[in-house]
Amino acid sequence: MTNFQSESKKSGDEFELIVEENLKSLGYEVTGTNVKLNDIGVNVDYIAERDGVIEYGEAKGGNPGGKKRPGAQRTDNVKKAICNGALLKAVNPNARYVIYFSARPKEGNSSDEMIKTALSAGYVDEVRYIEL
């Protein structure tokens, strides 16, 4: 039986490594990856620290091609990442939460609007793009 998700999983794992390298280049120390946040019910892809500030984050991305819609072009990626931030902020309102995407949403589409709303509502502190 063919596992159609295996290629996407591999591509997503590779994107997480790219995000880790980006964090290090920005002066962060990555203190955890794929961490379950107890009492919240979510996992974050990384926890990093710089200058005494702890950052929690998600890495949503992978290789484009074919019929794939990577990063912020997939509304389910955007919804999951925003939900994790909202739940984290519900428990710890001062937590810093960042989402990395491998592709930008199309301007004006649902993903674009969700990201703008999440930023203005404070569920997400920053969105970073590393386009593949």
C-alpha positions as a printed Julia matrix, in Angstrom:
132×3 Matrix{Float64}:
  0.0    0.0    0.0
  1.33   3.43  -0.93
  1.6    6.05   1.8
  0.71   9.26   0.0
  1.62  11.35   3.05
  5.2   10.06   3.34
  6.54  12.55   0.76
  4.72  15.43   2.46
  5.99  14.33   5.88
  9.56  14.19   4.6
  9.23  17.6    2.96
  7.73  19.05   6.16
 10.54  17.6    8.27
 13.08  19.15   5.9
 11.35  22.52   6.24
 11.56  22.27  10.03
 15.34  21.84   9.71
 15.51  24.91   7.47
 13.56  26.86  10.12
 15.98  25.7   12.84
 18.92  26.94  10.77
 17.16  30.26  10.21
 16.53  30.65  13.93
 20.21  29.98  14.67
 21.27  32.53  12.03
 19.05  35.08  13.81
 20.86  34.42  17.1
 18.33  32.08  18.69
 19.19  28.97  20.65
 16.73  26.2   19.79
 15.86  24.6   23.12
 13.26  22.12  21.93
 11.65  20.67  18.82
  8.28  18.98  18.43
  7.35  19.82  22.0
  4.0   18.95  23.55
  2.69  21.82  25.65
  1.17  20.15  28.67
 -2.23  21.36  29.84
 -2.87  22.98  26.44
 -3.17  19.92  24.21
 -1.0   21.13  21.34
  2.5   20.56  20.04
  4.78  23.29  18.74
  7.48  22.63  16.21
 10.1   24.53  18.15
 10.92  26.5   21.26
 13.81  28.92  20.94
 15.36  31.61  23.1
 17.19  34.85  22.33
 18.1   37.61  24.76
 15.98  36.03  27.48
 12.84  35.92  25.31
 11.31  32.5   24.7
  9.67  31.99  21.31
  7.22  29.21  20.48
  6.66  28.43  16.85
  5.24  26.42  14.04
  6.9   25.51  10.75
  4.32  24.97   8.03
  5.86  24.2    4.73
  7.32  21.91   2.22
  8.33  21.58  -1.37
  6.02  22.99  -4.03
  5.2   21.15  -7.2
  2.44  19.26  -8.87
 -0.89  19.96  -7.24
  0.69  20.75  -3.88
 -0.16  23.97  -2.1
  2.62  24.48   0.42
  2.82  26.75   3.44
  0.21  29.48   3.78
 -1.46  28.48   0.52
 -3.23  25.66   2.4
 -5.97  26.93   4.67
 -5.73  23.85   6.91
 -2.05  24.66   7.61
 -2.97  28.23   8.46
 -5.91  27.26  10.68
 -3.9   24.72  12.66
 -1.01  27.1   13.21
 -3.3   29.94  14.31
 -5.3   27.65  16.6
 -2.12  26.52  18.35
 -1.18  30.15  18.92
 -4.62  31.06  20.24
 -4.57  28.14  22.69
 -1.04  29.02  23.84
 -2.02  32.66  24.35
 -5.17  31.65  26.24
 -2.97  29.98  28.86
  0.04  32.3   28.6
 -0.99  35.67  27.1
  2.59  36.99  27.18
  4.06  34.07  25.23
  5.74  34.96  21.93
  4.33  32.88  19.09
  5.68  32.84  15.52
  4.66  30.92  12.41
  7.02  30.1    9.55
  5.52  29.33   6.14
  7.3   28.08   3.02
  4.95  29.96   0.71
  2.89  33.12   1.0
 -0.87  33.03   0.69
 -2.48  34.56  -2.36
 -3.42  38.13  -1.57
 -7.0   38.47  -0.4
 -7.76  34.76  -0.1
 -8.98  33.04   3.07
 -5.48  32.19   4.31
 -4.33  35.78   3.84
 -7.35  37.1    5.75
 -6.91  34.55   8.57
 -3.26  35.51   9.01
 -4.08  39.23   9.09
 -6.85  38.64  11.64
 -4.67  36.43  13.86
 -1.9   39.06  13.87
 -4.29  41.91  14.72
 -6.01  39.81  17.42
 -2.65  38.96  19.0
 -2.93  35.19  18.54
  0.26  35.34  16.47
  3.13  37.74  17.1
  4.91  37.37  13.78
  4.8   35.45  10.52
  8.04  34.65   8.72
  8.38  33.3    5.2
 11.19  31.12   3.87
 10.08  30.47   0.35
 11.32  27.27  -1.25
